[in-house]
Amino acid sequence: MSDPRATRPGGRPLVEARGVHKSYGRTPVLRGVDLVVEAGSVCCLVGPSGSGKTTLLRCLDHLEKVDAGSIRVGDHLIGYAERGGKLHELSDRAVSRQRRSVGMVFQRFNLFPHMTAAQNITEAPVRVLRVPRAAARERASALLERVGLAGREDAYPSQLSGGQQQRVAIARALAMDPQVMLFDEPTSALDPELVGEVLAVMRDLADSGMTMVVVTHEMGFAREVGDDLVFVDGGLVVESGPPHQVLSDPREERTRAFLSRVL
């Protein structure tokens, strides 16, 4: 059996950001970020609030346009096409096609309140991928079972706990069969007793070989599940490496100062 964590054919990583800059007005948020994520690996982004972690994640999905640099996911140069040695910005429709390979899970679930769990999960496959509704419903049931919510197809978000809503959001992202899953602090909006049920689903995804980029403050999860830990501060990657090494013996003073406050 092939190793799901192996580098893609041709030696290129699944996710690659090079020299990414992003500013809002005159305020720089990302200042030349490089990030490499191998296929099947889990990359955890940590750092103080306002360091640029979420902005970087949103740039990976082209929810934010970069000012300079480039981002590749799989075979796609996100947001652009390269022709004749020049980059040409893609149409919104073409960008939407690229996004099919990227699943995004937000802090606040972002479920449609007027739709059941199954309807939230089937909406994109039916409308975007043209999957027959019956097949999409069957897939939704299987995904709900995978995230521990078997039998809750007809429950509305208001009838679910925060942890259950977040698990529906994960199932919704998986319904598009993404190559990579992006998580933006997926447990930060949850009561402490609900955090574990979401992290358990994410551990299962990691064990299955899903490529994941996770913005998180859950250092235990990063240590146990992550293949790479990337510390971001001031819009820069300050330090990166295996989680046990970065957490136990950080090289940079800024990393040590941050970890002394959160560990």
Coordinates of C-alpha atoms in Angstrom, one line a residue:
M1 CA 0.0 0.0 0.0
S2 CA 1.3 3.5 -0.9
D3 CA 2.0 5.9 1.9
P4 CA -0.8 8.6 1.9
R5 CA 1.7 11.0 3.4
A6 CA 4.2 10.7 0.5
T7 CA 5.0 13.7 -1.7
R8 CA 2.9 13.9 -4.9
P9 CA 4.3 12.5 -8.1
G10 CA 6.9 14.9 -9.5
G11 CA 8.1 15.8 -6.1
R12 CA 5.9 18.9 -5.6
P13 CA 4.1 19.3 -2.3
L14 CA 0.3 19.5 -2.3
V15 CA 0.2 23.0 -0.9
E16 CA 2.9 25.6 -1.6
A17 CA 2.9 29.3 -0.7
R18 CA 5.9 31.3 -1.9
G19 CA 6.6 34.9 -0.9
V20 CA 3.0 35.7 0.0
H21 CA 2.3 39.3 0.9
K22 CA -1.1 40.7 1.9
S23 CA -2.0 44.2 3.3
Y24 CA -5.3 45.8 4.3
G25 CA -4.9 49.4 3.3
R26 CA -1.5 50.5 4.6
T27 CA -1.4 47.7 7.2
P28 CA 0.8 44.8 6.2
V29 CA -0.6 41.4 7.5
L30 CA 1.5 38.9 5.6
R31 CA 5.1 39.9 4.8
G32 CA 6.6 37.3 2.6
V33 CA 5.3 34.0 3.9
D34 CA 6.6 30.6 2.6
L35 CA 4.6 27.5 3.5
V36 CA 5.0 23.9 2.2
V37 CA 2.5 21.2 3.1
E38 CA 3.2 17.6 1.9
A39 CA 0.3 15.4 0.7
G40 CA -1.3 13.5 3.6
S41 CA 0.4 15.6 6.3
V42 CA -1.1 17.9 9.0
C43 CA 0.3 21.4 9.3
C44 CA -0.6 23.4 12.4
L45 CA -0.3 27.1 12.4
V46 CA 0.1 28.8 15.8
G47 CA 0.8 32.3 16.9
P48 CA -0.7 35.3 18.7
S49 CA -3.9 36.9 17.7
G50 CA -3.4 39.3 14.7
S51 CA -0.3 37.5 13.6
G52 CA -1.7 36.7 10.1
K53 CA -2.6 33.0 10.6
T54 CA -6.3 33.3 9.5
T55 CA -5.4 35.7 6.6
L56 CA -2.9 33.1 5.3
L57 CA -5.5 30.4 5.5
R58 CA -8.0 32.5 3.6
C59 CA -5.4 33.2 1.0
L60 CA -4.9 29.5 0.5
D61 CA -8.5 29.3 -0.6
H62 CA -8.4 32.7 -2.4
L63 CA -11.0 34.1 -0.1
E64 CA -8.4 36.9 0.1
K65 CA -6.3 37.9 -2.9
V66 CA -2.6 38.1 -2.3
D67 CA -0.8 41.3 -3.1
A68 CA 2.4 39.4 -4.1
G69 CA 3.7 35.9 -4.2
S70 CA 2.0 32.7 -5.3
I71 CA 0.0 29.8 -3.9
R72 CA -0.4 26.4 -5.4
V73 CA -2.8 23.7 -4.3
G74 CA -2.4 20.5 -6.2
D75 CA -2.0 21.4 -9.9
H76 CA -3.7 24.8 -9.5
L77 CA -2.0 28.2 -9.2
I78 CA -4.7 29.6 -7.0
G79 CA -6.5 32.5 -8.5
Y80 CA -4.4 32.8 -11.5
A81 CA -3.3 31.1 -14.8
E82 CA 0.2 31.3 -16.1
R83 CA 0.4 32.0 -19.8
G84 CA 3.5 33.2 -21.7
G85 CA 5.4 33.7 -18.5
K86 CA 2.8 36.0 -17.1
L87 CA 0.1 35.6 -14.5
H88 CA -3.5 36.3 -15.5
E89 CA -6.2 36.6 -12.9
L90 CA -9.0 34.0 -13.3
S91 CA -12.7 34.8 -13.4
D92 CA -14.8 34.2 -10.3
R93 CA -16.3 31.1 -11.9
A94 CA -12.8 29.6 -12.6
V95 CA -11.7 30.4 -9.0
S96 CA -14.9 28.6 -7.8
R97 CA -13.8 25.5 -9.8
Q98 CA -10.4 25.6 -8.1
R99 CA -12.0 25.8 -4.7
R100 CA -13.6 22.4 -5.2
S101 CA -10.3 20.9 -4.2
V102 CA -10.1 22.8 -0.9
G103 CA -12.5 22.3 2.1
M104 CA -12.8 25.1 4.6
V105 CA -14.1 24.9 8.1
F106 CA -14.7 28.2 9.9
Q107 CA -14.8 29.2 13.6
R108 CA -18.5 29.9 13.5
F109 CA -19.8 26.9 11.5
N110 CA -21.6 29.0 8.9
L111 CA -24.4 26.5 8.5
F112 CA -27.6 27.6 6.7
P113 CA -30.0 27.9 9.6
H114 CA -33.1 27.2 7.5
M115 CA -31.6 23.9 6.2
T116 CA -31.3 20.5 7.9
A117 CA -28.0 18.9 8.5
A118 CA -28.4 16.8 5.4
Q119 CA -29.5 19.7 3.3
N120 CA -26.4 21.8 4.4
I121 CA -24.2 18.9 3.3
T122 CA -25.9 18.2 0.0
E123 CA -26.3 21.7 -1.3
A124 CA -22.9 22.2 -2.8
P125 CA -22.5 18.7 -4.4
V126 CA -26.0 19.1 -6.0
R127 CA -25.6 22.6 -7.2
V128 CA -21.8 22.7 -8.0
L129 CA -20.9 19.1 -8.9
R130 CA -24.4 18.2 -10.3
V131 CA -24.6 15.1 -8.1
P132 CA -28.1 13.6 -8.2
R133 CA -29.9 14.6 -5.1
A134 CA -30.6 11.0 -4.0
A135 CA -26.9 10.1 -4.2
A136 CA -25.9 13.3 -2.4
R137 CA -28.4 12.5 0.4
E138 CA -26.9 9.0 0.7
R139 CA -23.4 10.5 0.9
A140 CA -24.6 13.0 3.5
S141 CA -25.9 10.2 5.7
A142 CA -22.5 8.4 5.4
L143 CA -20.6 11.5 6.3
L144 CA -22.8 12.3 9.3
E145 CA -22.1 8.7 10.5
R146 CA -18.4 9.3 10.0
V147 CA -18.5 12.4 12.2
G148 CA -20.6 10.7 14.9
L149 CA -24.0 12.1 14.0
A150 CA -25.8 9.1 12.5
G151 CA -29.5 9.6 12.4
R152 CA -29.3 13.4 12.6
E153 CA -30.0 14.1 8.9
D154 CA -33.2 16.0 9.6
A155 CA -32.0 18.1 12.5
Y156 CA -31.7 21.9 12.1
P157 CA -28.7 23.8 13.3
S158 CA -30.7 25.2 16.2
Q159 CA -31.4 21.7 17.4
L160 CA -27.7 20.8 17.6
S161 CA -25.0 21.8 20.0
G162 CA -22.0 23.8 18.9
G163 CA -19.8 20.8 18.6
Q164 CA -22.4 19.0 16.6
Q165 CA -22.8 22.0 14.3
Q166 CA -19.1 22.1 13.7
R167 CA -19.1 18.4 12.9
V168 CA -21.8 19.0 10.3
A169 CA -19.6 21.7 8.9
I170 CA -16.7 19.3 8.6
A171 CA -19.0 16.8 6.9
R172 CA -20.2 19.5 4.5
A173 CA -16.6 20.3 3.5
L174 CA -15.8 16.6 3.0
A175 CA -18.8 16.2 0.7
M176 CA -16.9 18.0 -2.1
D177 CA -14.1 15.4 -1.9
P178 CA -11.4 18.0 -1.3
Q179 CA -7.6 17.4 -1.7
V180 CA -6.9 19.5 1.4
M181 CA -8.9 20.6 4.4
L182 CA -8.4 24.1 6.0
F183 CA -9.5 24.6 9.6
D184 CA -9.6 28.1 11.1
E185 CA -9.6 27.7 14.9
P186 CA -12.4 25.1 14.6
T187 CA -12.8 24.8 18.4
S188 CA -12.5 28.4 19.5
A189 CA -16.2 29.1 19.5
L190 CA -17.1 25.9 21.5
D191 CA -17.7 25.3 25.2
P192 CA -14.7 23.4 26.7
E193 CA -16.7 20.2 27.1
L194 CA -17.5 20.1 23.3
V195 CA -13.9 20.7 22.1
G196 CA -12.9 17.0 22.4
E197 CA -15.6 15.7 20.0
V198 CA -14.5 18.0 17.2
L199 CA -10.8 17.2 17.7
A200 CA -11.6 13.5 17.7
V201 CA -13.1 13.9 14.2
M202 CA -10.0 15.8 13.1
R203 CA -7.8 13.1 14.4
D204 CA -9.7 10.5 12.4
L205 CA -9.3 12.6 9.3
A206 CA -5.5 12.8 9.9
D207 CA -5.3 9.1 10.4
S208 CA -7.1 8.5 7.1
G209 CA -4.4 10.5 5.3
M210 CA -6.3 13.8 4.7
T211 CA -4.0 16.8 4.1
M212 CA -4.9 19.4 6.6
V213 CA -3.8 23.0 7.5
V214 CA -5.1 23.9 10.9
V215 CA -5.0 27.3 12.7
T216 CA -5.3 26.3 16.3
H217 CA -4.5 27.1 19.9
E218 CA -4.9 23.5 20.9
M219 CA -1.3 22.7 21.5
G220 CA -2.0 19.1 22.7
F221 CA -3.7 18.4 19.3
A222 CA -0.7 20.0 17.5
R223 CA 1.8 17.9 19.4
E224 CA -0.2 14.6 19.0
V225 CA -1.5 14.9 15.4
G226 CA 0.6 17.5 13.6
D227 CA 3.5 16.6 11.3
D228 CA 4.6 20.2 11.1
L229 CA 4.2 23.2 13.5
V230 CA 4.5 26.6 12.0
F231 CA 4.8 29.6 14.4
V232 CA 3.6 32.8 12.7
D233 CA 4.1 36.3 14.2
G234 CA 4.0 39.7 12.7
G235 CA 3.1 38.3 9.3
L236 CA 6.2 36.2 9.1
V237 CA 7.0 32.5 9.7
V238 CA 9.3 32.8 12.6
E239 CA 9.9 29.1 13.2
S240 CA 8.7 25.7 11.9
G241 CA 9.5 22.1 12.4
P242 CA 8.2 18.9 14.0
P243 CA 5.8 19.8 16.8
H244 CA 7.7 18.0 19.6
Q245 CA 10.8 19.9 18.7
V246 CA 9.2 23.4 18.4
L247 CA 7.1 22.9 21.5
S248 CA 9.9 21.4 23.7
D249 CA 13.0 23.2 22.4
P250 CA 12.1 26.3 20.3
R251 CA 15.1 28.0 18.6
E252 CA 13.7 31.5 18.4
E253 CA 13.2 33.9 21.4
R254 CA 9.8 35.0 20.0
T255 CA 8.6 31.4 19.8
R256 CA 9.8 30.8 23.4
A257 CA 8.0 33.9 24.6
F258 CA 4.7 32.9 23.0
L259 CA 4.9 29.3 24.2
S260 CA 5.6 30.4 27.7
R261 CA 2.2 32.1 27.7
V262 CA 0.1 29.4 26.2
L263 CA 1.6 26.1 27.5

